[in-house]
Amino acid sequence: MTQNANNPSSAMPFSQSRFSVAPMLDWTDRHCRYFHRKLTKQTLLYTEMVTTGAIIHGKGDYLAYSEEEHPLALQLGGSDPEALAHCARLAEQRGYDEINLNVGCPSDRVQNGRFGACLMGEAQLVADGIKAMRDVVSIPVTVKTRIGIDDQDSYEFLCDFIGIVSGKGECNSFTVHARKAWLSGLSPKENREIPPLDYERVYQLKRDFPHLNIAINGGIKTLEEAKIHLQHLDGVMMGREAYQSPSILAHVDRELFDPSAEVPNSIDVVRSLYPYIERELANGTYLGHITRHILGIFQSIPGARQWRRHLSENAHKAGAGVEVVEAALQFVSQSRGE
């Protein structure tokens, strides 16, 4: 499941990616990413946030992935420069294309570990961590952050943070969630919805820091919206919409990268997963751990409800295999006359 550091894809400047799928805890695991890569070749994919503690002290292999997932960025959670550097070095050895530091997650658990959005209040510490990683790896080291935290939400505060991290930390690439985060009083879900979006503030950031690569995240639901943002910024990151309606990703390559790119057929994409599913089942993975990520592929298509129901009711059963997916697929293919 590891990747050779000499993968030719590593030659591409993935930190400059025009489009990416956001790191989402419990969602963008390796099965999800394998599926997403079947839909889009160009999109930069991210791991779930992985803490430095899990990588260094955990019993599992928290850096495992499939070679087919490239281009792939590892999102790290942590604040200790030495630990971050150690994990960055390991990630580069495993073949990751980019390291991203989480300075945006507002959950209590993350704050207690002194990482995530609370680090916006410690710009020098973030800079130290970024610099420590940059000193030991040759792949891009980037930051995902918010526009502010709590009452520290002025544009000047944001500029100071970006200025310190880009100057002293030598970070040249930021993805900015265009909402501030409340570190107390709101759940992570509420922090994705209640603080108002301020896209113009991120646009202004690019105007004031034209030498930096600035991508935007937050509330983006269509590729048409992405195109509007790309008139002002270097990149767009889409989160839950890409996960819940993954057919969007099938159009990314043509709409945002190459007008001649083919749009993959969703039924063909599902069937192309069968060898992967069989390989994973042989290694002890439960079918439901894979199929939960593909439930939304036929959103708004006749037969989609029956597709979801069949998978939800049968994928968790003992011995469930590819035949369960093929049976579910019949509800959609029959509605299309295929």
Coordinates of C-alpha atoms in Angstrom, one line a residue:
M1 CA 0.0 0.0 0.0
T2 CA 3.0 2.3 0.1
Q3 CA 4.2 4.5 -2.8
N4 CA 7.6 4.9 -4.2
A5 CA 9.0 8.4 -3.7
N6 CA 10.2 8.4 -7.3
N7 CA 6.7 8.4 -8.7
P8 CA 6.8 10.5 -11.9
S9 CA 3.7 12.4 -10.7
S10 CA 5.8 14.0 -8.0
A11 CA 7.4 16.3 -10.7
M12 CA 4.1 18.3 -10.9
P13 CA 3.6 21.3 -8.7
F14 CA 0.6 20.0 -6.9
S15 CA 0.5 22.8 -4.4
Q16 CA -0.5 24.9 -7.4
S17 CA -3.5 22.6 -8.0
R18 CA -6.5 24.4 -9.5
F19 CA -8.9 22.0 -7.9
S20 CA -8.8 19.7 -4.8
V21 CA -11.1 17.7 -2.6
A22 CA -11.0 18.8 1.0
P23 CA -9.6 16.6 3.8
M24 CA -12.6 15.4 5.7
L25 CA -12.4 13.3 8.9
D26 CA -14.0 9.9 8.6
W27 CA -14.8 10.5 4.9
T28 CA -11.7 11.0 2.8
D29 CA -10.0 7.7 3.7
R30 CA -8.0 5.6 1.2
H31 CA -11.1 3.8 -0.1
C32 CA -12.8 7.2 -0.8
R33 CA -9.7 8.5 -2.5
Y34 CA -9.3 5.5 -4.7
F35 CA -12.9 6.0 -5.9
H36 CA -12.5 9.7 -6.4
R37 CA -9.4 9.1 -8.5
K38 CA -11.5 7.0 -10.9
L39 CA -13.6 10.1 -11.5
T40 CA -10.8 12.7 -12.0
K41 CA -7.2 12.4 -12.9
Q42 CA -6.2 16.0 -12.2
T43 CA -7.8 16.8 -8.9
L44 CA -5.5 17.0 -5.9
L45 CA -6.7 14.6 -3.2
Y46 CA -6.1 14.9 0.6
T47 CA -5.9 12.4 3.3
E48 CA -8.0 12.8 6.4
M49 CA -6.2 14.8 9.0
V50 CA -3.6 12.6 10.7
T51 CA -2.0 13.7 13.9
T52 CA 1.8 13.5 14.4
G53 CA 1.1 11.4 17.5
A54 CA -0.8 8.8 15.6
I55 CA 2.0 8.5 13.0
I56 CA 4.8 8.4 15.6
H57 CA 3.2 6.3 18.3
G58 CA 0.1 4.6 16.7
K59 CA 0.1 0.9 16.2
G60 CA -1.5 1.1 12.7
D61 CA 0.0 2.3 9.5
Y62 CA -1.5 5.8 9.2
L63 CA 0.4 6.6 6.0
A64 CA -0.9 3.7 4.0
Y65 CA -2.5 4.5 0.6
S66 CA -2.8 3.0 -2.9
E67 CA -0.4 4.0 -5.7
E68 CA -3.3 5.0 -7.9
E69 CA -4.3 7.9 -5.6
H70 CA -1.7 10.3 -6.8
P71 CA -1.6 13.3 -6.8
L72 CA -2.0 13.0 -3.0
A73 CA -1.4 15.3 -0.1
L74 CA -1.0 14.3 3.5
Q75 CA -2.8 16.6 6.0
L76 CA -1.0 16.7 9.3
G77 CA -2.3 17.8 12.7
G78 CA 0.3 18.9 15.2
S79 CA 2.2 21.9 16.5
D80 CA 5.6 20.5 17.6
P81 CA 8.2 21.4 14.9
E82 CA 10.3 18.4 15.6
A83 CA 7.4 16.0 15.4
L84 CA 6.1 17.7 12.3
A85 CA 9.5 17.4 10.6
H86 CA 9.8 13.8 11.5
C87 CA 6.4 13.0 10.1
A88 CA 7.0 15.1 7.0
R89 CA 10.2 13.2 6.3
L90 CA 8.4 9.8 6.7
A91 CA 5.6 11.0 4.3
E92 CA 8.1 12.1 1.6
Q93 CA 9.8 8.7 1.9
R94 CA 6.4 7.0 1.4
G95 CA 5.8 9.1 -1.8
Y96 CA 3.3 11.7 -0.8
D97 CA 3.2 14.7 -3.2
E98 CA 2.6 17.4 -0.6
I99 CA 2.4 18.0 3.2
N100 CA -0.4 20.2 4.5
L101 CA -0.7 21.6 8.0
N102 CA -4.1 21.8 9.5
V103 CA -4.7 25.3 11.0
G104 CA -8.5 25.3 10.4
C105 CA -10.2 22.5 12.4
P106 CA -12.1 24.0 15.4
S107 CA -13.1 20.9 17.4
D108 CA -12.4 20.7 21.1
R109 CA -10.4 17.5 20.7
V110 CA -8.1 19.2 18.2
Q111 CA -7.7 22.3 20.4
N112 CA -6.8 20.1 23.4
G113 CA -4.0 18.7 21.3
R114 CA -2.9 22.3 20.4
F115 CA -3.4 22.0 16.7
G116 CA -6.0 23.0 14.2
A117 CA -7.7 26.5 14.1
C118 CA -6.4 27.6 17.5
L119 CA -2.9 27.8 15.9
M120 CA -4.1 30.9 14.1
G121 CA -3.4 32.7 17.3
E122 CA 0.2 31.3 17.3
A123 CA 1.5 32.4 13.9
Q124 CA 5.2 32.1 15.0
L125 CA 4.7 28.5 16.1
V126 CA 3.0 27.7 12.8
A127 CA 5.9 29.3 11.0
D128 CA 8.4 27.3 13.0
G129 CA 6.6 24.1 12.2
I130 CA 6.4 24.9 8.4
K131 CA 10.1 25.8 8.3
A132 CA 11.1 22.7 10.2
M133 CA 9.2 20.6 7.6
R134 CA 10.6 22.5 4.6
D135 CA 14.1 22.0 5.9
V136 CA 13.8 18.2 5.7
V137 CA 11.7 17.6 2.6
S138 CA 11.7 18.7 -1.0
I139 CA 8.0 18.3 -1.7
P140 CA 5.6 21.3 -1.1
V141 CA 4.6 22.2 2.4
T142 CA 1.3 24.0 2.6
V143 CA -1.2 25.4 5.1
K144 CA -5.0 25.1 5.3
T145 CA -6.5 27.8 7.5
R146 CA -9.5 30.0 8.3
I147 CA -9.9 33.8 7.9
G148 CA -9.9 34.3 11.7
I149 CA -10.8 32.8 15.1
D150 CA -13.2 34.1 17.7
D151 CA -12.9 37.9 18.1
Q152 CA -9.5 37.8 16.2
D153 CA -11.3 38.2 12.9
S154 CA -10.0 41.4 11.4
Y155 CA -8.4 41.5 8.0
E156 CA -5.3 42.8 9.7
F157 CA -5.1 39.7 11.9
L158 CA -5.4 37.5 8.8
C159 CA -2.7 39.4 7.0
D160 CA -0.4 39.3 10.0
F161 CA -0.8 35.5 10.2
I162 CA -0.2 35.0 6.5
G163 CA 2.7 37.4 6.5
I164 CA 4.5 35.6 9.4
V165 CA 3.9 32.1 8.1
S166 CA 4.9 33.0 4.6
G167 CA 7.8 35.1 5.6
K168 CA 9.4 33.3 8.6
G169 CA 8.0 29.9 7.7
E170 CA 8.7 30.2 4.0
C171 CA 5.3 28.9 3.1
N172 CA 4.1 29.9 -0.3
S173 CA 0.8 28.1 -0.6
F174 CA -2.4 28.6 1.5
T175 CA -5.9 27.2 1.2
V176 CA -8.2 29.5 3.1
H177 CA -11.6 28.5 4.4
A178 CA -13.6 31.7 3.9
R179 CA -15.2 31.6 7.3
K180 CA -13.8 32.3 10.7
A181 CA -13.9 29.7 13.4
W182 CA -15.4 29.9 16.9
L183 CA -13.2 27.9 19.2
S184 CA -16.0 27.5 21.7
G185 CA -19.7 27.5 21.5
L186 CA -20.1 25.9 18.1
S187 CA -19.6 22.3 17.0
P188 CA -17.4 21.5 14.0
K189 CA -20.5 21.1 11.9
E190 CA -21.9 24.5 13.1
N191 CA -18.5 26.1 12.3
R192 CA -18.9 24.9 8.7
E193 CA -22.3 26.6 8.4
I194 CA -22.9 29.5 10.9
P195 CA -20.0 31.9 10.5
P196 CA -20.7 33.8 7.4
L197 CA -18.7 33.2 4.2
D198 CA -16.4 36.1 3.1
Y199 CA -15.1 35.3 -0.3
E200 CA -14.0 38.9 -0.9
R201 CA -11.6 38.8 2.0
V202 CA -9.8 35.8 0.4
Y203 CA -9.8 37.7 -2.9
Q204 CA -8.2 40.7 -1.2
L205 CA -5.6 38.4 0.4
K206 CA -4.5 37.3 -3.1
R207 CA -4.3 40.9 -4.2
D208 CA -2.2 41.8 -1.2
F209 CA 0.0 38.7 -1.4
P210 CA 0.2 38.2 -5.2
H211 CA 3.4 36.1 -4.9
L212 CA 1.6 33.4 -2.9
N213 CA -0.5 30.6 -4.1
I214 CA -4.0 31.2 -2.6
A215 CA -6.8 28.7 -2.9
I216 CA -10.3 29.0 -1.5
N217 CA -12.6 26.6 0.5
G218 CA -16.1 26.9 2.0
G219 CA -19.6 26.5 0.6
I220 CA -18.6 25.8 -3.0
K221 CA -21.2 23.5 -4.6
T222 CA -20.7 23.7 -8.3
L223 CA -18.0 23.8 -10.9
E224 CA -19.5 27.1 -12.2
E225 CA -18.9 28.6 -8.8
A226 CA -15.4 27.2 -8.9
K227 CA -14.8 28.9 -12.2
I228 CA -15.8 32.3 -10.7
H229 CA -13.4 31.9 -7.8
L230 CA -10.6 30.9 -10.3
Q231 CA -10.9 34.3 -11.9
H232 CA -9.6 35.7 -8.6
L233 CA -7.5 32.9 -7.0
D234 CA -5.1 30.1 -7.9
G235 CA -7.2 27.2 -6.7
V236 CA -10.5 25.9 -5.4
M237 CA -11.1 23.2 -2.7
M238 CA -14.5 21.5 -2.6
G239 CA -15.6 19.6 0.4
R240 CA -18.9 17.9 1.2
E241 CA -20.5 18.5 -2.1
A242 CA -17.8 16.5 -3.8
Y243 CA -18.3 13.7 -1.4
Q244 CA -22.1 13.6 -1.3
S245 CA -22.5 14.1 -5.1
P246 CA -19.2 12.6 -6.5
S247 CA -20.5 12.7 -10.1
I248 CA -19.3 16.4 -10.0
L249 CA -15.8 15.1 -10.0
A250 CA -16.3 13.3 -13.3
H251 CA -16.6 16.7 -15.0
V252 CA -13.6 18.4 -13.3
D253 CA -10.9 17.4 -15.8
R254 CA -12.9 18.7 -18.8
E255 CA -14.3 21.8 -17.1
L256 CA -11.2 23.0 -15.3
F257 CA -8.2 21.4 -16.9
D258 CA -8.6 20.0 -20.4
P259 CA -11.6 20.6 -22.7
S260 CA -10.8 17.4 -24.6
A261 CA -10.8 15.2 -21.5
E262 CA -13.4 12.4 -21.4
V263 CA -16.2 12.4 -18.9
P264 CA -16.2 8.9 -17.3
N265 CA -19.4 6.9 -17.3
S266 CA -20.6 6.4 -13.7
I267 CA -21.6 2.8 -14.2
D268 CA -18.2 2.1 -15.8
V269 CA -16.5 3.8 -12.8
V270 CA -18.3 1.6 -10.3
R271 CA -17.4 -1.6 -12.2
S272 CA -13.8 -0.5 -12.5
L273 CA -13.7 -0.7 -8.7
Y274 CA -14.3 -4.4 -8.7
P275 CA -10.6 -5.5 -8.8
Y276 CA -9.8 -3.1 -5.9
I277 CA -12.8 -4.3 -3.9
E278 CA -11.9 -7.9 -4.3
R279 CA -8.3 -7.2 -3.3
E280 CA -9.4 -5.3 -0.2
L281 CA -11.9 -8.0 0.7
A282 CA -9.1 -10.6 0.5
N283 CA -7.1 -8.4 2.9
G284 CA -9.9 -8.4 5.5
T285 CA -11.7 -5.1 4.6
Y286 CA -15.5 -5.1 4.9
L287 CA -17.4 -4.3 1.8
G288 CA -19.4 -1.6 3.6
H289 CA -16.2 0.3 4.4
I290 CA -15.7 0.8 0.6
T291 CA -19.3 1.1 -0.6
R292 CA -20.3 3.8 1.8
H293 CA -18.2 6.3 -0.3
I294 CA -20.0 5.5 -3.6
L295 CA -23.6 5.8 -2.4
G296 CA -24.0 9.2 -3.9
I297 CA -22.6 8.5 -7.4
F298 CA -26.0 8.3 -9.0
Q299 CA -27.6 11.3 -7.3
S300 CA -30.8 12.5 -9.1
I301 CA -30.6 9.6 -11.5
P302 CA -33.6 7.1 -11.8
G303 CA -32.8 4.1 -9.7
A304 CA -30.5 5.9 -7.3
R305 CA -32.7 5.4 -4.3
Q306 CA -32.8 1.6 -4.9
W307 CA -29.1 1.6 -5.5
R308 CA -28.4 3.2 -2.1
R309 CA -30.9 1.0 -0.3
H310 CA -29.5 -2.2 -1.7
L311 CA -26.0 -1.3 -0.7
S312 CA -27.0 0.0 2.7
E313 CA -28.9 -3.1 3.5
N314 CA -26.5 -5.7 2.2
A315 CA -22.9 -4.4 2.1
H316 CA -22.5 -5.0 5.9
K317 CA -23.5 -8.6 5.8
A318 CA -20.9 -11.3 6.4
G319 CA -19.4 -12.5 3.1
A320 CA -20.8 -9.6 1.1
G321 CA -18.7 -9.1 -2.1
V322 CA -18.7 -7.6 -5.6
E323 CA -22.0 -9.4 -6.4
V324 CA -23.8 -7.0 -4.0
V325 CA -22.5 -4.0 -5.8
E326 CA -23.4 -5.5 -9.2
A327 CA -26.9 -6.3 -8.0
A328 CA -27.4 -2.7 -6.8
L329 CA -26.1 -1.5 -10.1
Q330 CA -28.9 -3.2 -11.9
F331 CA -31.4 -0.7 -10.5
V332 CA -29.6 2.1 -12.2
S333 CA -28.6 0.4 -15.5
Q334 CA -32.2 -0.9 -16.0
S335 CA -33.6 2.6 -15.6
R336 CA -31.2 3.7 -18.3
G337 CA -32.0 0.7 -20.6
E338 CA -28.4 -0.6 -20.3

